[in-house]
XYZ file of C-alpha atoms in Angstrom:
628
model
C -11.504 -18.607 -8.320
C -12.919 -18.971 -4.341
C -11.889 -17.163 -1.623
C -8.499 -18.150 0.161
C -7.865 -18.474 4.102
C -4.207 -18.840 6.108
C -6.616 -19.631 9.508
C -4.225 -19.873 12.500
C -0.731 -19.683 10.646
C 1.822 -20.814 12.937
C 3.973 -18.061 13.688
C 7.595 -19.082 14.818
C 9.446 -18.053 17.554
C 11.668 -14.856 17.431
C 8.949 -12.416 16.693
C 8.800 -13.587 12.843
C 6.004 -11.325 12.020
C 7.549 -11.231 8.154
C 6.168 -14.824 7.511
C 2.619 -13.513 8.194
C 3.147 -11.134 5.291
C 4.881 -13.858 3.097
C 1.858 -16.052 4.035
C -0.717 -13.220 3.166
C 1.173 -13.344 -0.266
C 0.236 -16.939 -1.099
C -2.989 -16.364 0.248
C -3.557 -13.318 -2.291
C -1.981 -15.467 -5.186
C -4.287 -18.259 -4.640
C -7.518 -15.983 -4.706
C -6.530 -14.538 -7.655
C -3.864 -11.487 -7.344
C -1.093 -11.928 -9.625
C 2.745 -11.644 -9.053
C 3.636 -9.425 -11.432
C 7.334 -8.921 -10.045
C 9.169 -10.159 -7.355
C 13.008 -10.748 -5.719
C 14.138 -13.069 -3.277
C 17.157 -10.696 -2.727
C 19.411 -12.406 -5.167
C 17.531 -13.089 -8.179
C 14.631 -10.686 -9.628
C 12.087 -11.923 -11.805
C 9.860 -9.416 -13.887
C 7.775 -11.969 -16.211
C 4.534 -12.214 -14.413
C 4.960 -15.816 -14.891
C 3.231 -17.672 -11.804
C 5.665 -20.517 -11.646
C 8.741 -17.963 -11.590
C 7.339 -16.379 -8.488
C 10.772 -15.884 -6.305
C 8.300 -16.004 -3.222
C 7.212 -19.669 -3.983
C 5.989 -20.975 -7.393
C 4.073 -24.088 -6.700
C 0.820 -24.332 -8.724
C -1.386 -24.402 -5.790
C 0.457 -21.172 -3.822
C -1.012 -22.589 -0.474
C 1.550 -25.539 -0.954
C 4.662 -23.113 -1.031
C 6.758 -23.474 2.106
C 8.922 -21.010 3.621
C 11.759 -20.148 2.961
C 11.361 -20.059 -0.664
C 14.516 -20.070 -3.201
C 16.801 -17.558 -1.423
C 14.325 -15.487 0.755
C 15.389 -16.377 4.060
C 14.981 -14.021 7.213
C 18.472 -12.505 6.537
C 18.351 -11.266 2.869
C 16.086 -8.513 1.335
C 13.464 -8.818 -1.010
C 9.992 -7.756 -2.617
C 7.197 -8.754 -4.279
C 4.640 -6.769 -6.306
C 1.020 -8.310 -6.380
C -1.542 -6.877 -9.196
C -5.085 -7.015 -8.382
C -8.899 -6.345 -9.664
C -9.258 -3.769 -12.342
C -11.808 -0.876 -12.998
C -12.903 0.464 -16.341
C -13.938 4.238 -17.189
C -15.937 4.634 -20.030
C -16.303 8.171 -21.520
C -20.024 9.356 -22.476
C -20.913 12.652 -24.924
C -24.612 11.904 -24.104
C -26.862 11.443 -20.802
C -27.501 7.352 -20.524
C -31.210 6.581 -21.712
C -33.108 5.041 -18.838
C -31.925 4.789 -15.488
C -29.307 2.372 -14.477
C -29.197 0.716 -11.141
C -25.812 0.818 -9.276
C -24.098 -2.773 -8.938
C -26.530 -4.344 -11.848
C -24.625 -6.348 -14.427
C -24.053 -4.458 -17.647
C -23.234 -6.322 -21.313
C -21.792 -4.703 -24.202
C -22.926 -5.262 -27.652
C -20.637 -6.946 -30.202
C -17.636 -6.933 -27.834
C -20.001 -9.163 -25.494
C -18.048 -7.872 -22.179
C -20.198 -7.653 -19.303
C -19.274 -6.092 -15.804
C -20.975 -4.543 -12.896
C -21.627 -1.226 -12.831
C -20.432 0.841 -9.988
C -22.190 4.042 -11.121
C -22.016 6.995 -13.627
C -21.611 10.572 -13.553
C -23.208 13.466 -16.244
C -22.306 16.976 -16.597
C -25.262 18.621 -18.575
C -23.586 21.602 -18.537
C -20.239 20.815 -20.125
C -21.866 17.723 -21.888
C -19.376 15.261 -20.501
C -19.299 12.363 -18.297
C -18.240 8.483 -17.947
C -19.645 5.243 -16.529
C -17.494 2.804 -14.295
C -17.480 -0.629 -14.335
C -15.975 -3.462 -12.551
C -15.489 -6.045 -15.525
C -16.392 -9.686 -15.594
C -15.632 -10.978 -19.031
C -14.517 -9.744 -22.630
C -13.127 -6.095 -23.045
C -15.047 -2.952 -23.247
C -14.625 -1.083 -26.634
C -15.432 2.542 -27.163
C -18.110 2.687 -29.746
C -20.790 -0.334 -29.046
C -23.708 -0.318 -27.072
C -24.049 -0.962 -23.025
C -27.169 -2.298 -21.852
C -28.419 -2.854 -17.898
C -29.440 -6.266 -17.339
C -32.375 -5.162 -14.562
C -33.170 -1.277 -16.053
C -32.518 -1.982 -19.536
C -30.833 1.591 -19.564
C -28.306 2.193 -22.367
C -25.471 4.275 -23.146
C -22.887 4.303 -25.845
C -19.399 5.077 -25.338
C -17.777 7.733 -26.755
C -13.993 8.580 -26.577
C -11.110 6.310 -25.233
C -12.070 3.592 -22.592
C -9.676 3.790 -19.620
C -8.848 0.886 -17.519
C -7.368 1.189 -13.954
C -5.061 -1.532 -12.425
C -4.058 -1.977 -8.462
C -0.377 -3.276 -7.418
C 0.367 -3.513 -4.262
C 3.937 -4.097 -3.061
C 5.704 -5.474 -0.157
C 9.308 -5.241 0.668
C 11.617 -6.776 3.527
C 15.218 -5.523 4.271
C 18.034 -7.525 5.881
C 18.524 -5.035 8.869
C 15.052 -5.551 10.192
C 13.895 -8.838 8.249
C 11.687 -10.548 10.322
C 9.422 -7.273 11.599
C 9.981 -4.774 9.493
C 9.615 -3.353 5.806
C 7.199 -1.428 3.561
C 4.103 -1.617 1.841
C 3.165 0.613 -0.975
C -0.292 0.627 -3.015
C -0.789 2.390 -6.905
C -4.099 2.736 -8.767
C -3.202 3.976 -12.317
C -4.049 4.073 -15.759
C -2.646 0.761 -17.314
C -1.758 2.789 -20.509
C -1.057 6.368 -19.692
C 0.588 5.615 -16.213
C 1.713 2.223 -17.259
C 5.403 3.590 -16.551
C 4.355 4.029 -12.557
C 3.420 0.632 -11.931
C 6.148 -0.973 -9.276
C 6.371 -3.922 -12.184
C 7.225 -1.742 -14.646
C 9.685 0.226 -12.500
C 11.297 -3.203 -11.992
C 11.375 -4.533 -15.376
C 12.712 -1.380 -16.960
C 15.643 -0.818 -14.406
C 18.776 -2.600 -14.773
C 20.814 -3.257 -11.534
C 24.672 -2.161 -11.752
C 26.988 -4.620 -11.799
C 30.710 -4.374 -11.200
C 33.889 -6.724 -10.485
C 36.522 -7.088 -7.238
C 39.770 -6.059 -8.074
C 43.165 -7.133 -6.667
C 42.750 -4.549 -3.581
C 40.631 -6.943 -2.006
C 41.747 -10.222 -3.194
C 41.554 -12.793 -0.486
C 40.211 -10.296 1.921
C 37.072 -11.166 4.217
C 34.111 -9.253 3.126
C 33.548 -7.393 6.323
C 36.546 -5.710 6.297
C 34.903 -2.388 5.907
C 36.031 -1.370 2.315
C 35.733 -3.275 -0.873
C 37.633 -2.379 -3.744
C 35.864 -2.369 -7.144
C 36.497 -1.853 -10.963
C 33.634 1.125 -10.628
C 30.904 2.279 -8.693
C 29.540 3.881 -11.215
C 25.308 3.579 -11.560
C 25.596 2.254 -7.968
C 23.453 4.376 -5.154
C 25.534 6.317 -2.783
C 24.804 4.093 -0.036
C 22.665 0.905 -0.330
C 22.965 -3.058 -0.542
C 25.286 -5.288 -2.591
C 25.402 -8.859 -3.181
C 29.087 -9.747 -3.067
C 30.459 -13.190 -4.250
C 32.772 -14.546 -1.777
C 34.155 -18.144 -0.845
C 30.675 -18.683 0.994
C 28.685 -18.043 -2.171
C 26.386 -14.712 -2.511
C 26.580 -12.276 0.399
C 24.471 -9.992 0.978
C 26.604 -6.582 2.135
C 25.309 -2.861 3.286
C 27.664 -0.392 2.226
C 27.558 3.698 3.888
C 29.367 5.484 1.159
C 30.999 5.140 -2.281
C 34.295 6.366 -4.110
C 35.023 5.928 -7.473
C 36.248 2.490 -7.291
C 35.329 1.687 -3.664
C 32.459 0.632 -1.339
C 33.157 1.803 2.121
C 31.492 1.393 5.567
C 30.570 -2.374 4.594
C 28.682 -4.671 7.055
C 27.305 -8.111 6.651
C 28.259 -11.159 4.731
C 31.071 -13.854 5.547
C 34.098 -15.238 3.437
C 36.903 -14.109 1.600
C 36.567 -12.290 -1.983
C 38.550 -12.920 -4.963
C 39.592 -10.934 -7.984
C 36.767 -10.868 -10.480
C 34.092 -11.884 -8.230
C 30.955 -10.331 -9.085
C 29.423 -7.463 -7.065
C 25.772 -6.576 -8.078
C 23.327 -4.191 -6.476
C 20.899 -5.729 -3.940
C 17.370 -5.122 -5.286
C 15.568 -4.421 -1.648
C 12.474 -2.958 -3.269
C 11.779 -1.539 -7.092
C 14.800 0.622 -7.699
C 14.686 4.034 -7.358
C 11.839 3.825 -4.252
C 13.532 6.634 -1.880
C 12.026 9.141 0.193
C 13.104 12.430 2.087
C 11.239 15.839 3.085
C 12.070 19.593 2.634
C 13.910 21.084 5.471
C 13.482 24.444 7.101
C 16.067 26.379 4.953
C 13.719 25.630 2.119
C 10.513 27.032 3.880
C 8.721 29.320 1.394
C 11.054 28.914 -1.518
C 9.453 29.155 -4.863
C 10.142 26.410 -7.427
C 12.074 26.336 -9.853
C 15.191 26.280 -7.771
C 18.767 25.542 -8.295
C 19.508 23.645 -4.966
C 16.857 21.902 -2.904
C 18.081 21.068 0.696
C 16.547 17.734 2.440
C 16.731 15.852 5.457
C 18.245 12.868 4.085
C 20.038 12.175 0.587
C 21.728 9.096 1.198
C 20.938 6.277 -1.314
C 19.557 8.478 -4.309
C 21.499 8.260 -7.175
C 23.831 10.890 -8.051
C 21.426 12.465 -10.752
C 18.092 11.745 -11.864
C 14.309 12.777 -11.005
C 12.469 13.252 -7.919
C 8.729 14.152 -7.283
C 8.002 17.070 -4.447
C 4.469 16.767 -3.228
C 3.135 20.601 -4.063
C -0.061 21.362 -2.500
C -1.174 17.717 -3.636
C 0.193 18.159 -6.717
C 3.423 16.469 -7.228
C 6.132 18.191 -9.119
C 9.017 16.234 -11.013
C 12.078 18.053 -10.612
C 15.308 17.114 -12.445
C 18.333 17.384 -10.583
C 22.332 16.679 -11.804
C 24.092 16.103 -8.445
C 23.671 15.786 -4.739
C 25.556 16.699 -1.473
C 25.806 14.373 1.463
C 25.870 15.656 4.939
C 25.438 19.181 4.888
C 24.281 20.115 8.015
C 24.044 23.773 7.939
C 20.731 25.133 8.013
C 19.297 21.770 9.779
C 19.634 19.911 6.350
C 21.622 16.681 5.903
C 21.837 16.993 1.995
C 21.181 18.984 -1.252
C 19.975 18.192 -4.531
C 21.586 20.276 -6.815
C 21.636 21.502 -10.417
C 17.832 21.160 -10.040
C 15.645 22.201 -12.727
C 11.536 22.160 -13.483
C 8.426 22.403 -11.045
C 6.334 25.064 -9.777
C 4.840 25.966 -6.698
C 6.369 27.024 -3.069
C 8.370 24.671 -0.965
C 7.116 24.174 2.605
C 8.998 22.430 5.471
C 8.371 18.667 5.523
C 7.112 18.342 2.152
C 7.717 14.905 0.711
C 10.402 14.530 -2.028
C 11.205 10.946 -3.558
C 11.743 8.919 -6.561
C 8.827 6.863 -6.448
C 6.252 7.204 -8.743
C 4.002 10.127 -7.977
C 0.666 8.311 -7.659
C 2.388 6.003 -5.261
C 0.932 5.699 -1.833
C 3.301 4.891 0.947
C 1.007 2.801 3.809
C 3.887 1.911 5.786
C 7.617 2.260 5.753
C 10.310 4.473 6.671
C 12.825 5.021 3.715
C 15.091 7.362 5.500
C 17.579 4.360 5.772
C 16.751 2.384 2.518
C 17.446 -1.054 4.392
C 16.336 -0.619 7.570
C 12.607 0.038 7.479
C 9.786 -0.176 10.129
C 7.400 -2.714 12.002
C 4.908 -4.286 9.865
C 2.645 -4.297 12.723
C 2.995 -1.739 15.063
C 5.944 -1.907 17.310
C 5.818 -5.662 17.837
C 9.565 -6.798 18.804
C 9.261 -8.420 22.461
C 5.828 -7.750 22.807
C 4.991 -10.398 19.968
C 3.463 -13.693 20.899
C 6.472 -15.496 19.507
C 4.151 -18.763 19.611
C 0.980 -17.038 18.336
C -0.741 -17.579 15.335
C -1.480 -15.226 12.549
C -4.817 -14.831 10.387
C -4.912 -14.140 6.881
C -7.287 -13.937 4.291
C -8.343 -12.816 0.493
C -11.449 -12.334 -1.044
C -11.962 -13.904 -4.482
C -9.952 -11.691 -6.924
C -10.748 -13.396 -10.213
C -13.565 -12.011 -12.540
C -15.804 -14.556 -14.247
C -19.335 -14.614 -15.818
C -21.912 -12.713 -13.376
C -19.075 -12.544 -10.348
C -16.726 -9.330 -10.146
C -13.465 -9.338 -9.032
C -13.157 -8.269 -5.130
C -9.650 -8.652 -3.714
C -10.095 -7.592 -0.418
C -7.335 -8.816 1.806
C -6.231 -8.694 5.296
C -3.493 -9.857 7.881
C -3.978 -9.922 11.634
C -1.469 -11.174 14.771
C -1.718 -10.679 18.343
C 0.710 -9.133 20.867
C 1.312 -9.858 24.626
C 1.578 -6.389 25.839
C -0.745 -4.757 26.275
C -2.876 -8.325 26.750
C -4.739 -9.519 24.067
C -3.914 -6.563 21.519
C -4.584 -7.270 17.945
C -2.731 -5.638 15.073
C -2.962 -6.059 11.584
C -4.356 -3.963 8.574
C -7.215 -4.549 5.571
C -7.333 -3.486 2.255
C -11.245 -3.576 1.735
C -13.707 -3.038 -1.337
C -16.183 -0.103 -0.617
C -19.612 -0.131 -1.321
C -22.093 2.713 -2.057
C -18.836 5.198 -3.215
C -19.811 8.240 -5.363
C -20.764 7.082 -8.614
C -17.653 8.325 -10.681
C -15.424 6.769 -7.989
C -13.124 4.711 -10.222
C -11.034 3.232 -7.112
C -13.779 1.876 -4.772
C -10.926 0.328 -2.307
C -9.217 1.568 1.045
C -6.722 0.550 3.387
C -7.607 0.274 7.438
C -4.733 1.217 9.191
C -4.277 3.179 12.771
C -1.979 5.250 14.443
C -1.633 8.651 16.028
C -0.674 10.525 12.800
C -3.065 13.562 12.232
C -4.474 14.370 8.660
C -2.394 17.299 8.674
C 0.982 15.737 8.503
C -0.122 13.009 5.991
C 1.347 13.298 2.333
C 1.420 10.909 -0.474
C 4.734 9.127 0.774
C 6.720 8.316 3.744
C 8.136 11.338 5.510
C 10.655 11.933 8.207
C 11.363 14.929 10.150
C 14.587 15.524 12.572
C 14.446 12.214 12.882
C 11.112 11.672 14.298
C 8.927 9.295 11.690
C 5.429 10.584 10.674
C 4.710 7.577 8.245
C 1.501 6.124 7.848
C 1.522 3.523 10.873
C -0.167 0.448 10.339
C -0.647 0.114 14.025
C -2.780 -1.769 16.276
C -6.229 -2.162 15.071
C -7.935 -0.190 18.039
C -5.627 1.991 20.547
C -7.096 1.123 23.945
C -6.380 5.223 24.879
C -7.845 6.772 21.941
C -9.583 4.283 19.800
C -8.809 5.893 16.407
C -9.238 4.408 13.234
C -7.658 5.912 9.787
C -8.386 4.753 6.272
C -6.108 5.362 3.073
C -6.413 5.351 -0.311
C -7.383 7.733 -3.235
C -10.115 10.258 -2.933
C -11.246 10.708 -6.589
C -8.306 8.527 -8.476
C -9.270 9.339 -12.241
C -11.045 12.718 -11.942
C -10.697 15.149 -14.558
C -10.318 18.053 -11.725
C -6.741 16.904 -10.766
C -6.594 18.852 -7.596
C -9.267 16.098 -6.220
C -7.161 13.105 -7.635
C -4.904 13.019 -4.467
C -4.308 10.157 -2.212
C -6.331 10.967 1.379
C -6.927 9.954 4.442
C -10.398 9.381 6.178
C -11.762 8.984 9.791
C -14.946 7.461 10.759
C -17.922 5.379 10.754
C -21.776 5.135 11.487
C -20.658 5.573 15.055
C -18.462 8.787 14.237
C -18.624 12.081 16.396
C -17.076 15.088 14.991
C -13.919 16.470 16.835
C -11.471 19.378 16.207
C -13.505 20.495 13.239
C -11.893 17.802 10.956
C -11.337 14.559 12.260
C -13.858 11.861 13.716
C -13.553 9.187 15.986
C -14.756 5.805 16.932
C -17.685 6.761 19.756
C -18.151 2.948 21.513
C -20.863 4.284 24.104
C -22.132 2.259 26.627
C -20.557 -1.313 27.790
C -23.951 -2.751 26.403
C -23.939 -3.158 22.264
C -26.707 -1.845 20.410
C -28.791 -5.099 19.782
C -31.129 -6.389 17.102
C -34.343 -6.045 19.021
C -36.818 -7.144 16.242
C -35.338 -10.749 16.579
C -36.741 -14.090 17.974
C -33.658 -15.094 19.781
C -33.959 -14.798 23.888
C -30.733 -12.472 23.201
C -30.863 -10.492 20.441
C -27.422 -10.456 18.597
C -25.351 -7.505 18.539
C -26.018 -4.994 15.420
C -23.139 -4.564 13.080
C -22.609 -1.379 11.047
C -20.240 -0.803 8.080
C -17.780 1.805 8.285
C -18.549 5.249 6.398
C -15.604 6.908 5.049
C -16.433 10.744 4.141
C -14.602 14.006 4.450
C -16.941 16.839 5.904
C -15.858 19.392 4.209
C -14.030 21.485 7.110
C -10.313 21.071 6.025
C -9.288 24.583 5.072
C -6.332 24.394 7.601
C -4.930 20.915 5.856
C -5.460 22.169 2.264
C -1.502 22.581 2.012
C -1.073 18.575 2.441
C -3.259 18.410 -0.696
C -5.187 15.196 0.532
C -8.315 16.806 2.707
C -10.677 18.061 0.234
C -12.658 21.478 0.906
C -15.605 19.537 -0.783
C -17.612 17.326 1.319
C -17.138 13.642 0.092
C -18.644 10.001 0.857
C -15.945 7.792 -0.188
C -18.010 4.880 0.446
C -18.760 2.260 2.862
C -16.695 -0.746 4.094
C -17.807 -4.166 2.592
C -15.705 -6.254 4.685
C -14.841 -4.447 7.812
C -17.704 -3.689 10.347
C -17.973 -2.200 13.896
C -20.100 -3.550 17.087
C -20.773 -1.082 19.877
C -20.061 -2.229 23.679
C -17.421 -4.274 24.556
C -16.290 -7.461 22.673
C -13.328 -9.794 23.050
C -11.560 -11.562 20.179
C -13.583 -14.326 19.329
C -15.360 -16.344 16.468
C -18.984 -15.810 17.699
C -19.923 -13.399 15.070
C -22.038 -15.225 11.893
C -20.881 -18.683 12.686
C -17.163 -18.156 12.272
C -17.463 -16.042 9.221
C -16.271 -12.740 10.762
C -13.140 -12.587 12.982
C -13.047 -10.012 15.546
C -10.334 -7.543 15.879
C -10.425 -5.732 19.132
C -7.755 -4.361 21.607
C -8.899 -6.269 24.749
C -12.005 -7.283 27.023
C -12.347 -3.636 27.859
C -12.438 -2.103 24.715
C -15.147 -0.654 22.734
C -16.396 -0.968 19.906
C -15.077 -4.524 18.509
C -14.616 -4.361 14.966
C -15.098 -7.382 12.612
C -12.675 -8.293 9.720
C -14.614 -10.649 7.159
C -14.650 -13.083 5.595
C -13.189 -15.861 7.871
C -13.747 -19.073 6.949
C -16.615 -20.417 8.517
C -15.056 -23.378 10.011
C -11.854 -22.717 12.237
C -11.833 -21.163 15.858
C -9.466 -18.513 15.759
C -6.439 -18.743 17.953
C -4.602 -15.689 18.362
C-alpha cells in the first residue's frame, strides 16, 4: 500500500481545525493503519471491521466525506488507530557472524521475513534479544533466522514478543471544532493486551437508564433529569438522552441516586421510559488528575489520597499514580468531591496498594499505565484543549491543511513505516505554521523495540513532564502540540518511549527529548535548535551555480545530566541515543513555507520568513504546490 496524502485540504470557516484531524485519520487508514475502535458520539464500534468505522466506512477512505454517520461538529467522538508492529526475539547465545542493521532476515520453516533493527547481547548475563520489523509471516521461537546480506544467524530461545501501537484521537462537544485529546501506546499484544485503547473500549459496557415520570414532558435543558438509577455512571460527564428531537448530547455536573443535575445541551422534550446512555467521549475511564500539596511526602499505601479534581471518576475502582517513573496501581472504594481544605478539590478514599512517596503534582489517572498523553487536559473530561496551539480566532478560517501518512502495510521486501503528520497555518503571528508529526526513527539503539517519536512543541520543561496529562491549580502543564517552532524560543520537543520492553523497568518509561544536529546544550539538561546565521549551510560539492541547502536529521538524545529531574521518571541518568528522525529534517538559515525542497517531496514547516532554522516534514506528494 502506497503513501497517502491530503494536500491542500480545504478547512471550513469558523476555525474548524478538527476536520483536519478527521482527514488525517482517513489518510492513515488509506496508508494501512487500521481502525480498531471508534465512536461518533452515538454508536460505538469495537469490531475492527473497516466498513464499520464510525468516522467513515467507504472501501476507499479518501472517498469519505464529513460529517460521517452522526459525527458532527457538536457531538463527542473518538477513534483508535492501530499501526505497525515490532518483534522482540529472545536469544540464549550470541549470534553467529555479524548482522548488518537494516538487512532483510528470513526464518527457516516459518518463512517469516523482516527488517533487522538490531540486537543486544549481555555476555555476562548470557541473555539478549533481536528486534525485527516484520514483513511477511509470523516469527516462531525455535527456527534459525538468517541475514540476507551478512549470512549471520541466530536461534530464538524463549517467548517471541510482539509490540503493537495505537493512537487515539478524541473530540468533545464543548470544544468540538478546535479541541480534544491525542493518546499513544506501544504495548505487548499479549501480556499488555488489556491496556490497548481498543481493548478498553470493547471491555467497557456503557451504563444506561430510563427517564421517569418526574421528567415526563420536560425540556431536556431543564437542569435536572430524573431517571430510574444513576448506578454505574461517572459523577460528572456526558449522557445521550432520547427526546422528541431524537438522541441529544447532554453534559451533567453531578448525580444523585436517581438524578442527573447541572444538565446542559440538547433540545426537545423527554418522556417516561426514554433511554439515557452514557456518552462515550473517549475510551471510558480515560481520566486524569494530580496529587495536591497536602499529600506531599506521604508514603503509599495511604487510606486517603487528595487530588486536584475527582470529577468524572467512578465512585470506586482503580487509579494509576506515577511514582518516580514507576506507575503504581491503587484500588479505592469511594471518592469525595470539592474537598477544598489543604488546597485539594477531592479525595480517593478507602485506598489500598502501591508503594513509594507521593509528591505534589504527580499524575493520577485511570488511563492505562503505559498510555502517553501527548495532548489534552482531562480535568474537565468533556472540555479538552486545542488540537493545534491556541488556534481560535487566529486560525486562517479559509486556509488549507496538509496531512500525510507513510506506507503502514508490510509486504515482501517492504517494512511498515506508518509515520504521519498534520499541518495548518494561523494568521497571528503572520505565516505561523502549527502541527505535529509521528515519525519513524533510524539509527536507534539496537535493542529499541519502539523506533518512533512524536514531534511536539511548547514551553513545557522536562522536569514537569509525566506520562499522563497533569493540571495544577488550574494551570495546565500538559504536553502541548503547539506551534512547530516558537518565534521567540525555537524549542522543539519529541515524545516517545525511552526503552519500551527493556527488562530494566526503570528505563522503560515515557520520555521527552530535545535536540538535533544543530544542538547546543543549555541548563545542563536541555538542548535547543541553533539556527546560526541567516545564511543556510550549503552543499558546496555540487555542480549547481547556487548550491542547495544541507538538510540534517534531528538526533534524539539524552545527555545523562538530568539527576535533578529523576523524580519525574522520564529523564534517564544514563546517556542515550534514541535515534535520528527519518521524516523530519532541519535546514539552517532563513527558510519560508514553500515547496522548494526536493521537487515538492518535503513540506517546509516554519514560523515565518525571519525564523531559523527551517523544519521540513516528509514526504510531500511531489506534485501539488502547498498553500497554507
